[in-house]
GROMACS .gro file of N, CA and C in nm:
model
  432
    1MET      N    1   1.495   1.295   2.034
    1MET     CA    2   1.573   1.208   1.947
    1MET      C    3   1.678   1.291   1.873
    2GLN      N    4   1.800   1.253   1.877
    2GLN     CA    5   1.911   1.319   1.809
    2GLN      C    6   1.905   1.288   1.661
    3THR      N    7   1.913   1.391   1.577
    3THR     CA    8   1.907   1.368   1.432
    3THR      C    9   2.044   1.378   1.367
    4SER      N   10   2.139   1.442   1.430
    4SER     CA   11   2.276   1.455   1.379
    4SER      C   12   2.279   1.500   1.234
    5GLY      N   13   2.186   1.587   1.195
    5GLY     CA   14   2.186   1.637   1.059
    5GLY      C   15   2.133   1.538   0.957
    6ASN      N   16   2.083   1.426   0.999
    6ASN     CA   17   2.030   1.324   0.910
    6ASN      C   18   1.892   1.369   0.861
    7ILE      N   19   1.877   1.393   0.730
    7ILE     CA   20   1.750   1.443   0.678
    7ILE      C   21   1.637   1.342   0.695
    8TYR      N   22   1.670   1.214   0.695
    8TYR     CA   23   1.567   1.112   0.713
    8TYR      C   24   1.515   1.113   0.857
    9ALA      N   25   1.606   1.128   0.951
    9ALA     CA   26   1.565   1.135   1.092
    9ALA      C   27   1.484   1.262   1.116
   10PHE      N   28   1.520   1.369   1.051
   10PHE     CA   29   1.446   1.494   1.066
   10PHE      C   30   1.303   1.476   1.015
   11ALA      N   31   1.287   1.417   0.898
   11ALA     CA   32   1.153   1.393   0.840
   11ALA      C   33   1.073   1.300   0.930
   12ARG      N   34   1.138   1.196   0.981
   12ARG     CA   35   1.069   1.101   1.071
   12ARG      C   36   1.021   1.173   1.196
   13ASN      N   37   1.105   1.257   1.255
   13ASN     CA   38   1.066   1.330   1.376
   13ASN      C   39   0.948   1.422   1.348
   14GLN      N   40   0.947   1.487   1.233
   14GLN     CA   41   0.836   1.576   1.198
   14GLN      C   42   0.706   1.498   1.186
   15VAL      N   43   0.711   1.383   1.123
   15VAL     CA   44   0.591   1.299   1.108
   15VAL      C   45   0.546   1.249   1.245
   16MET      N   46   0.641   1.206   1.326
   16MET     CA   47   0.607   1.157   1.460
   16MET      C   48   0.538   1.266   1.543
   17GLU      N   49   0.587   1.388   1.533
   17GLU     CA   50   0.526   1.498   1.607
   17GLU      C   51   0.388   1.531   1.551
   18ALA      N   52   0.375   1.535   1.420
   18ALA     CA   53   0.248   1.571   1.357
   18ALA      C   54   0.138   1.467   1.384
   19HIS      N   55   0.178   1.341   1.400
   19HIS     CA   56   0.081   1.233   1.418
   19HIS      C   57   0.096   1.164   1.553
   20ALA      N   58   0.147   1.234   1.651
   20ALA     CA   59   0.177   1.174   1.781
   20ALA      C   60   0.057   1.101   1.842
   21GLN      N   61  -0.062   1.154   1.825
   21GLN     CA   62  -0.181   1.092   1.884
   21GLN      C   63  -0.219   0.963   1.813
   22ARG      N   64  -0.166   0.938   1.695
   22ARG     CA   65  -0.197   0.817   1.617
   22ARG      C   66  -0.092   0.707   1.632
   23ILE      N   67   0.022   0.739   1.690
   23ILE     CA   68   0.137   0.648   1.689
   23ILE      C   69   0.167   0.595   1.828
   24GLU      N   70   0.198   0.466   1.833
   24GLU     CA   71   0.240   0.403   1.958
   24GLU      C   72   0.345   0.297   1.926
   25GLY      N   73   0.399   0.236   2.029
   25GLY     CA   74   0.505   0.138   2.009
   25GLY      C   75   0.640   0.206   2.000
   26ASN      N   76   0.733   0.140   1.939
   26ASN     CA   77   0.869   0.191   1.928
   26ASN      C   78   0.874   0.299   1.820
   27ARG      N   79   0.901   0.421   1.859
   27ARG     CA   80   0.905   0.531   1.763
   27ARG      C   81   1.025   0.522   1.669
   28SER      N   82   1.117   0.432   1.697
   28SER     CA   83   1.230   0.407   1.608
   28SER      C   84   1.218   0.269   1.545
   29GLY      N   85   1.099   0.212   1.547
   29GLY     CA   86   1.078   0.078   1.493
   29GLY      C   87   1.108   0.070   1.345
   30VAL      N   88   1.143  -0.048   1.301
   30VAL     CA   89   1.176  -0.069   1.160
   30VAL      C   90   1.060  -0.130   1.082
   31VAL      N   91   0.955  -0.168   1.153
   31VAL     CA   92   0.834  -0.221   1.091
   31VAL      C   93   0.719  -0.127   1.128
   32LEU      N   94   0.650  -0.076   1.027
   32LEU     CA   95   0.533   0.008   1.052
   32LEU      C   96   0.409  -0.078   1.033
   33VAL      N   97   0.326  -0.083   1.136
   33VAL     CA   98   0.199  -0.156   1.131
   33VAL      C   99   0.088  -0.051   1.131
   34VAL      N  100   0.014  -0.045   1.021
   34VAL     CA  101  -0.097   0.050   1.011
   34VAL      C  102  -0.229  -0.024   1.027
   35TYR      N  103  -0.324   0.045   1.087
   35TYR     CA  104  -0.454  -0.018   1.111
   35TYR      C  105  -0.563   0.088   1.116
   36THR      N  106  -0.687   0.044   1.091
   36THR     CA  107  -0.803   0.129   1.113
   36THR      C  108  -0.889   0.070   1.224
   37GLU      N  109  -0.875  -0.060   1.247
   37GLU     CA  110  -0.946  -0.130   1.355
   37GLU      C  111  -0.844  -0.151   1.467
   38GLU      N  112  -0.873  -0.096   1.584
   38GLU     CA  113  -0.778  -0.104   1.697
   38GLU      C  114  -0.722  -0.244   1.712
   39LEU      N  115  -0.592  -0.254   1.720
   39LEU     CA  116  -0.527  -0.384   1.736
   39LEU      C  117  -0.534  -0.430   1.881
   40GLU      N  118  -0.571  -0.553   1.900
   40GLU     CA  119  -0.576  -0.610   2.033
   40GLU      C  120  -0.434  -0.636   2.083
   41ALA      N  121  -0.418  -0.642   2.215
   41ALA     CA  122  -0.287  -0.665   2.275
   41ALA      C  123  -0.224  -0.793   2.225
   42VAL      N  124  -0.303  -0.899   2.207
   42VAL     CA  125  -0.248  -1.026   2.160
   42VAL      C  126  -0.189  -1.010   2.020
   43ALA      N  127  -0.251  -0.930   1.936
   43ALA     CA  128  -0.200  -0.908   1.800
   43ALA      C  129  -0.069  -0.829   1.804
   44LYS      N  130  -0.065  -0.723   1.884
   44LYS     CA  131   0.057  -0.643   1.895
   44LYS      C  132   0.172  -0.727   1.949
   45ASP      N  133   0.145  -0.804   2.052
   45ASP     CA  134   0.246  -0.890   2.113
   45ASP      C  135   0.297  -0.994   2.012
   46ALA      N  136   0.205  -1.054   1.939
   46ALA     CA  137   0.244  -1.155   1.840
   46ALA      C  138   0.329  -1.095   1.729
   47LEU      N  139   0.295  -0.975   1.685
   47LEU     CA  140   0.376  -0.909   1.583
   47LEU      C  141   0.516  -0.881   1.636
   48GLN      N  142   0.525  -0.825   1.757
   48GLN     CA  143   0.657  -0.796   1.815
   48GLN      C  144   0.741  -0.923   1.826
   49LYS      N  145   0.680  -1.031   1.877
   49LYS     CA  146   0.754  -1.157   1.893
   49LYS      C  147   0.792  -1.217   1.759
   50SER      N  148   0.704  -1.207   1.661
   50SER     CA  149   0.733  -1.262   1.528
   50SER      C  150   0.850  -1.188   1.463
   51PHE      N  151   0.846  -1.055   1.468
   51PHE     CA  152   0.954  -0.979   1.405
   51PHE      C  153   1.085  -0.994   1.481
   52ASP      N  154   1.080  -1.016   1.611
   52ASP     CA  155   1.200  -1.046   1.687
   52ASP      C  156   1.258  -1.181   1.642
   53ALA      N  157   1.170  -1.280   1.626
   53ALA     CA  158   1.213  -1.414   1.586
   53ALA      C  159   1.277  -1.417   1.448
   54ILE      N  160   1.237  -1.328   1.360
   54ILE     CA  161   1.295  -1.329   1.225
   54ILE      C  162   1.409  -1.228   1.210
   55GLY      N  163   1.446  -1.165   1.322
   55GLY     CA  164   1.568  -1.085   1.320
   55GLY      C  165   1.552  -0.934   1.316
   56TYR      N  166   1.433  -0.883   1.330
   56TYR     CA  167   1.413  -0.738   1.328
   56TYR      C  168   1.434  -0.674   1.464
   57GLY      N  169   1.442  -0.754   1.569
   57GLY     CA  170   1.465  -0.701   1.704
   57GLY      C  171   1.342  -0.707   1.791
   58LYS      N  172   1.364  -0.694   1.924
   58LYS     CA  173   1.257  -0.709   2.022
   58LYS      C  174   1.147  -0.604   2.011
   59SER      N  175   1.180  -0.484   1.977
   59SER     CA  176   1.082  -0.374   1.968
   59SER      C  177   1.079  -0.320   1.826
   60ALA      N  178   1.052  -0.407   1.732
   60ALA     CA  179   1.062  -0.370   1.591
   60ALA      C  180   0.947  -0.284   1.542
   61CYS      N  181   0.834  -0.287   1.611
   61CYS     CA  182   0.712  -0.229   1.555
   61CYS      C  183   0.677  -0.089   1.604
   62THR      N  184   0.641  -0.008   1.507
   62THR     CA  185   0.574   0.119   1.530
   62THR      C  186   0.431   0.097   1.482
   63PHE      N  187   0.332   0.131   1.562
   63PHE     CA  188   0.192   0.111   1.528
   63PHE      C  189   0.129   0.246   1.499
   64ALA      N  190   0.051   0.254   1.390
   64ALA     CA  191  -0.013   0.381   1.354
   64ALA      C  192  -0.159   0.358   1.315
   65ASP      N  193  -0.246   0.432   1.378
   65ASP     CA  194  -0.388   0.431   1.347
   65ASP      C  195  -0.410   0.526   1.229
   66VAL      N  196  -0.450   0.471   1.114
   66VAL     CA  197  -0.469   0.552   0.994
   66VAL      C  198  -0.617   0.576   0.964
   67SER      N  199  -0.704   0.543   1.059
   67SER     CA  200  -0.847   0.563   1.037
   67SER      C  201  -0.875   0.712   1.015
   68GLY      N  202  -0.959   0.740   0.917
   68GLY     CA  203  -0.995   0.877   0.886
   68GLY      C  204  -0.893   0.954   0.804
   69MET      N  205  -0.781   0.894   0.774
   69MET     CA  206  -0.679   0.962   0.693
   69MET      C  207  -0.715   0.957   0.545
   70ASP      N  208  -0.671   1.058   0.471
   70ASP     CA  209  -0.683   1.050   0.326
   70ASP      C  210  -0.554   0.989   0.271
   71GLU      N  211  -0.553   0.958   0.143
   71GLU     CA  212  -0.437   0.888   0.086
   71GLU      C  213  -0.310   0.972   0.091
   72GLY      N  214  -0.321   1.104   0.077
   72GLY     CA  215  -0.202   1.189   0.084
   72GLY      C  216  -0.140   1.188   0.222
   73SER      N  217  -0.224   1.194   0.324
   73SER     CA  218  -0.173   1.189   0.462
   73SER      C  219  -0.110   1.054   0.492
   74ALA      N  220  -0.173   0.947   0.444
   74ALA     CA  221  -0.118   0.813   0.464
   74ALA      C  222   0.017   0.800   0.395
   75PHE      N  223   0.027   0.852   0.274
   75PHE     CA  224   0.154   0.849   0.201
   75PHE      C  225   0.261   0.922   0.280
   76ASN      N  226   0.230   1.042   0.328
   76ASN     CA  227   0.328   1.120   0.405
   76ASN      C  228   0.368   1.051   0.533
   77LEU      N  229   0.274   0.987   0.600
   77LEU     CA  230   0.304   0.914   0.723
   77LEU      C  231   0.401   0.800   0.694
   78ILE      N  232   0.369   0.719   0.596
   78ILE     CA  233   0.453   0.602   0.564
   78ILE      C  234   0.591   0.644   0.516
   79GLU      N  235   0.595   0.737   0.423
   79GLU     CA  236   0.725   0.780   0.371
   79GLU      C  237   0.806   0.856   0.475
   80GLY      N  238   0.740   0.932   0.560
   80GLY     CA  239   0.811   1.005   0.664
   80GLY      C  240   0.871   0.914   0.769
   81ILE      N  241   0.796   0.812   0.808
   81ILE     CA  242   0.848   0.715   0.905
   81ILE      C  243   0.955   0.628   0.841
   82ASP      N  244   0.939   0.600   0.713
   82ASP     CA  245   1.039   0.528   0.633
   82ASP      C  246   1.080   0.394   0.694
   83PRO      N  247   0.983   0.304   0.715
   83PRO     CA  248   1.016   0.173   0.774
   83PRO      C  249   1.084   0.081   0.674
   84LEU      N  250   1.148  -0.023   0.725
   84LEU     CA  251   1.202  -0.127   0.637
   84LEU      C  252   1.090  -0.214   0.583
   85ALA      N  253   0.984  -0.231   0.663
   85ALA     CA  254   0.873  -0.318   0.624
   85ALA      C  255   0.742  -0.255   0.670
   86LEU      N  256   0.633  -0.294   0.600
   86LEU     CA  257   0.502  -0.238   0.627
   86LEU      C  258   0.400  -0.351   0.642
   87VAL      N  259   0.314  -0.340   0.743
   87VAL     CA  260   0.205  -0.435   0.763
   87VAL      C  261   0.075  -0.355   0.772
   88ALA      N  262  -0.023  -0.393   0.691
   88ALA     CA  263  -0.158  -0.337   0.703
   88ALA      C  264  -0.240  -0.442   0.776
   89ALA      N  265  -0.289  -0.407   0.894
   89ALA     CA  266  -0.352  -0.505   0.982
   89ALA      C  267  -0.499  -0.532   0.952
   90ASP      N  268  -0.557  -0.451   0.864
   90ASP     CA  269  -0.696  -0.476   0.828
   90ASP      C  270  -0.721  -0.429   0.685
   91GLU      N  271  -0.834  -0.472   0.632
   91GLU     CA  272  -0.865  -0.447   0.491
   91GLU      C  273  -0.873  -0.298   0.458
   92ALA      N  274  -0.930  -0.218   0.546
   92ALA     CA  275  -0.941  -0.074   0.520
   92ALA      C  276  -0.803  -0.007   0.519
   93ALA      N  277  -0.714  -0.049   0.608
   93ALA     CA  278  -0.578   0.005   0.609
   93ALA      C  279  -0.505  -0.035   0.481
   94ALA      N  280  -0.525  -0.158   0.436
   94ALA     CA  281  -0.462  -0.204   0.312
   94ALA      C  282  -0.514  -0.124   0.192
   95ALA      N  283  -0.644  -0.098   0.190
   95ALA     CA  284  -0.702  -0.019   0.080
   95ALA      C  285  -0.646   0.122   0.078
   96LEU      N  286  -0.630   0.183   0.196
   96LEU     CA  287  -0.574   0.316   0.204
   96LEU      C  288  -0.429   0.318   0.154
   97CYS      N  289  -0.351   0.218   0.195
   97CYS     CA  290  -0.212   0.208   0.148
   97CYS      C  291  -0.208   0.190  -0.004
   98ALA      N  292  -0.297   0.109  -0.057
   98ALA     CA  293  -0.303   0.087  -0.202
   98ALA      C  294  -0.334   0.217  -0.275
   99GLN      N  295  -0.429   0.295  -0.223
   99GLN     CA  296  -0.461   0.424  -0.284
   99GLN      C  297  -0.341   0.518  -0.277
  100ALA      N  298  -0.275   0.522  -0.163
  100ALA     CA  299  -0.160   0.611  -0.144
  100ALA      C  300  -0.045   0.573  -0.236
  101ALA      N  301  -0.025   0.443  -0.256
  101ALA     CA  302   0.085   0.396  -0.341
  101ALA      C  303   0.047   0.389  -0.489
  102ARG      N  304  -0.083   0.400  -0.514
  102ARG     CA  305  -0.137   0.388  -0.650
  102ARG      C  306  -0.101   0.254  -0.714
  103GLN      N  307  -0.115   0.150  -0.633
  103GLN     CA  308  -0.095   0.014  -0.682
  103GLN      C  309  -0.174  -0.082  -0.594
  104ALA      N  310  -0.201  -0.197  -0.646
  104ALA     CA  311  -0.276  -0.298  -0.570
  104ALA      C  312  -0.196  -0.342  -0.448
  105PHE      N  313  -0.268  -0.376  -0.343
  105PHE     CA  314  -0.209  -0.428  -0.220
  105PHE      C  315  -0.294  -0.547  -0.178
  106PRO      N  316  -0.272  -0.662  -0.244
  106PRO     CA  317  -0.357  -0.779  -0.217
  106PRO      C  318  -0.338  -0.832  -0.076
  107LEU      N  319  -0.446  -0.885  -0.022
  107LEU     CA  320  -0.444  -0.939   0.113
  107LEU      C  321  -0.374  -1.074   0.116
  108GLN      N  322  -0.297  -1.094   0.222
  108GLN     CA  323  -0.231  -1.221   0.253
  108GLN      C  324  -0.149  -1.278   0.138
  109ARG      N  325  -0.068  -1.190   0.079
  109ARG     CA  326   0.024  -1.227  -0.028
  109ARG      C  327   0.159  -1.159  -0.003
  110LYS      N  328   0.266  -1.222  -0.052
  110LYS     CA  329   0.397  -1.155  -0.051
  110LYS      C  330   0.387  -1.036  -0.145
  111MET      N  331   0.442  -0.922  -0.102
  111MET     CA  332   0.422  -0.800  -0.178
  111MET      C  333   0.531  -0.700  -0.144
  112ARG      N  334   0.558  -0.612  -0.237
  112ARG     CA  335   0.640  -0.494  -0.210
  112ARG      C  336   0.554  -0.373  -0.238
  113LEU      N  337   0.552  -0.281  -0.144
  113LEU     CA  338   0.473  -0.159  -0.157
  113LEU      C  339   0.558  -0.044  -0.107
  114PHE      N  340   0.555   0.066  -0.174
  114PHE     CA  341   0.641   0.180  -0.139
  114PHE      C  342   0.788   0.138  -0.138
  115GLY      N  343   0.825   0.039  -0.219
  115GLY     CA  344   0.963  -0.007  -0.228
  115GLY      C  345   1.011  -0.089  -0.110
  116ARG      N  346   0.918  -0.138  -0.028
  116ARG     CA  347   0.957  -0.217   0.089
  116ARG      C  348   0.869  -0.341   0.100
  117GLU      N  349   0.919  -0.439   0.174
  117GLU     CA  350   0.840  -0.560   0.199
  117GLU      C  351   0.711  -0.519   0.269
  118ALA      N  352   0.599  -0.575   0.226
  118ALA     CA  353   0.471  -0.538   0.284
  118ALA      C  354   0.377  -0.658   0.283
  119ARG      N  355   0.294  -0.665   0.385
  119ARG     CA  356   0.192  -0.769   0.395
  119ARG      C  357   0.064  -0.703   0.444
  120ALA      N  358  -0.049  -0.748   0.388
  120ALA     CA  359  -0.179  -0.694   0.428
  120ALA      C  360  -0.270  -0.809   0.471
  121PHE      N  361  -0.351  -0.782   0.569
  121PHE     CA  362  -0.442  -0.883   0.623
  121PHE      C  363  -0.584  -0.828   0.624
  122LYS      N  364  -0.680  -0.916   0.607
  122LYS     CA  365  -0.821  -0.875   0.610
  122LYS      C  366  -0.858  -0.826   0.750
  123ARG      N  367  -0.819  -0.903   0.851
  123ARG     CA  368  -0.847  -0.865   0.991
  123ARG      C  369  -0.749  -0.941   1.080
  124LEU      N  370  -0.636  -0.881   1.105
  124LEU     CA  371  -0.530  -0.945   1.183
  124LEU      C  372  -0.579  -0.991   1.320
  125ASN      N  373  -0.663  -0.913   1.384
  125ASN     CA  374  -0.714  -0.950   1.517
  125ASN      C  375  -0.780  -1.088   1.517
  126ALA      N  376  -0.843  -1.125   1.408
  126ALA     CA  377  -0.915  -1.252   1.400
  126ALA      C  378  -0.824  -1.370   1.369
  127MET      N  379  -0.698  -1.344   1.338
  127MET     CA  380  -0.609  -1.452   1.295
  127MET      C  381  -0.549  -1.531   1.411
  128PHE      N  382  -0.600  -1.511   1.530
  128PHE     CA  383  -0.551  -1.585   1.646
  128PHE      C  384  -0.654  -1.684   1.696
  129GLU      N  385  -0.762  -1.699   1.621
  129GLU     CA  386  -0.873  -1.785   1.662
  129GLU      C  387  -0.851  -1.931   1.627
  130THR      N  388  -0.781  -1.959   1.515
  130THR     CA  389  -0.756  -2.097   1.476
  130THR      C  390  -0.608  -2.119   1.453
  131GLU      N  391  -0.567  -2.242   1.468
  131GLU     CA  392  -0.425  -2.275   1.445
  131GLU      C  393  -0.388  -2.251   1.299
  132ALA      N  394  -0.479  -2.279   1.208
  132ALA     CA  395  -0.452  -2.258   1.065
  132ALA      C  396  -0.427  -2.111   1.035
  133ASP      N  397  -0.508  -2.022   1.094
  133ASP     CA  398  -0.488  -1.879   1.073
  133ASP      C  399  -0.356  -1.832   1.134
  134LYS      N  400  -0.322  -1.884   1.250
  134LYS     CA  401  -0.193  -1.849   1.313
  134LYS      C  402  -0.077  -1.889   1.223
  135GLN      N  403  -0.086  -2.008   1.164
  135GLN     CA  404   0.020  -2.057   1.075
  135GLN      C  405   0.028  -1.971   0.948
  136THR      N  406  -0.086  -1.932   0.894
  136THR     CA  407  -0.089  -1.844   0.776
  136THR      C  408  -0.021  -1.712   0.808
  137LEU      N  409  -0.055  -1.655   0.922
  137LEU     CA  410   0.005  -1.529   0.965
  137LEU      C  411   0.156  -1.544   0.979
  138TRP      N  412   0.201  -1.646   1.050
  138TRP     CA  413   0.344  -1.669   1.071
  138TRP      C  414   0.416  -1.689   0.939
  139HIS      N  415   0.358  -1.767   0.848
  139HIS     CA  416   0.418  -1.793   0.717
  139HIS      C  417   0.440  -1.662   0.641
  140LEU      N  418   0.340  -1.576   0.641
  140LEU     CA  419   0.353  -1.449   0.569
  140LEU      C  420   0.453  -1.355   0.635
  141LEU      N  421   0.453  -1.350   0.767
  141LEU     CA  422   0.546  -1.260   0.835
  141LEU      C  423   0.690  -1.308   0.819
  142LYS      N  424   0.714  -1.436   0.831
  142LYS     CA  425   0.853  -1.483   0.823
  142LYS      C  426   0.909  -1.472   0.681
  143SER      N  427   0.823  -1.452   0.583
  143SER     CA  428   0.872  -1.431   0.446
  143SER      C  429   0.917  -1.288   0.421
  144MET      N  430   0.906  -1.204   0.523
  144MET     CA  431   0.949  -1.065   0.510
  144MET      C  432   1.098  -1.057   0.536
   0.00000   0.00000   0.00000
C-alpha cells in the first residue's frame, strides 16, 4: 500500500502488519467491525451489503478479531486503523472497546465512541434468526 508520506496511512499499515493474523476483509475499509465470537458468513455479507446501501461502498468493512486483547492493544488497533465507523459484533467486543475508550458503550443504541459513529450488539450472529431482529439491526446500521 502506497502511503505517500501520509502519517495516518503509515500508522494504519503498521497496525495491519502487527495484527495481520487478526484482520480480514478490506484492509482499506472505512468501517471497522470488531468481534470476539467468530462472525458467520451471513453476518459479514449482511454488514457489507448494509454499509454499501447506506453509501459506504461495496467493500466498506475491515473485520478484526479482538479476542484475548487487552484494552491498550484494542485502543491501538482501533486508533491505528482509524475507521470512519466502528461496530462491535458481540458483547465482549463492546466491553473491550468501552474499557479502551474509558466510556460506556451500550448495546443496540446510537453512540459515538473514539470520536466516530459506533454501534454495539450483544450477538450479531443471532440477529438473523427473526425478522424483528433483522429490522433492529438494519435500523441501527442505517443511522450511522
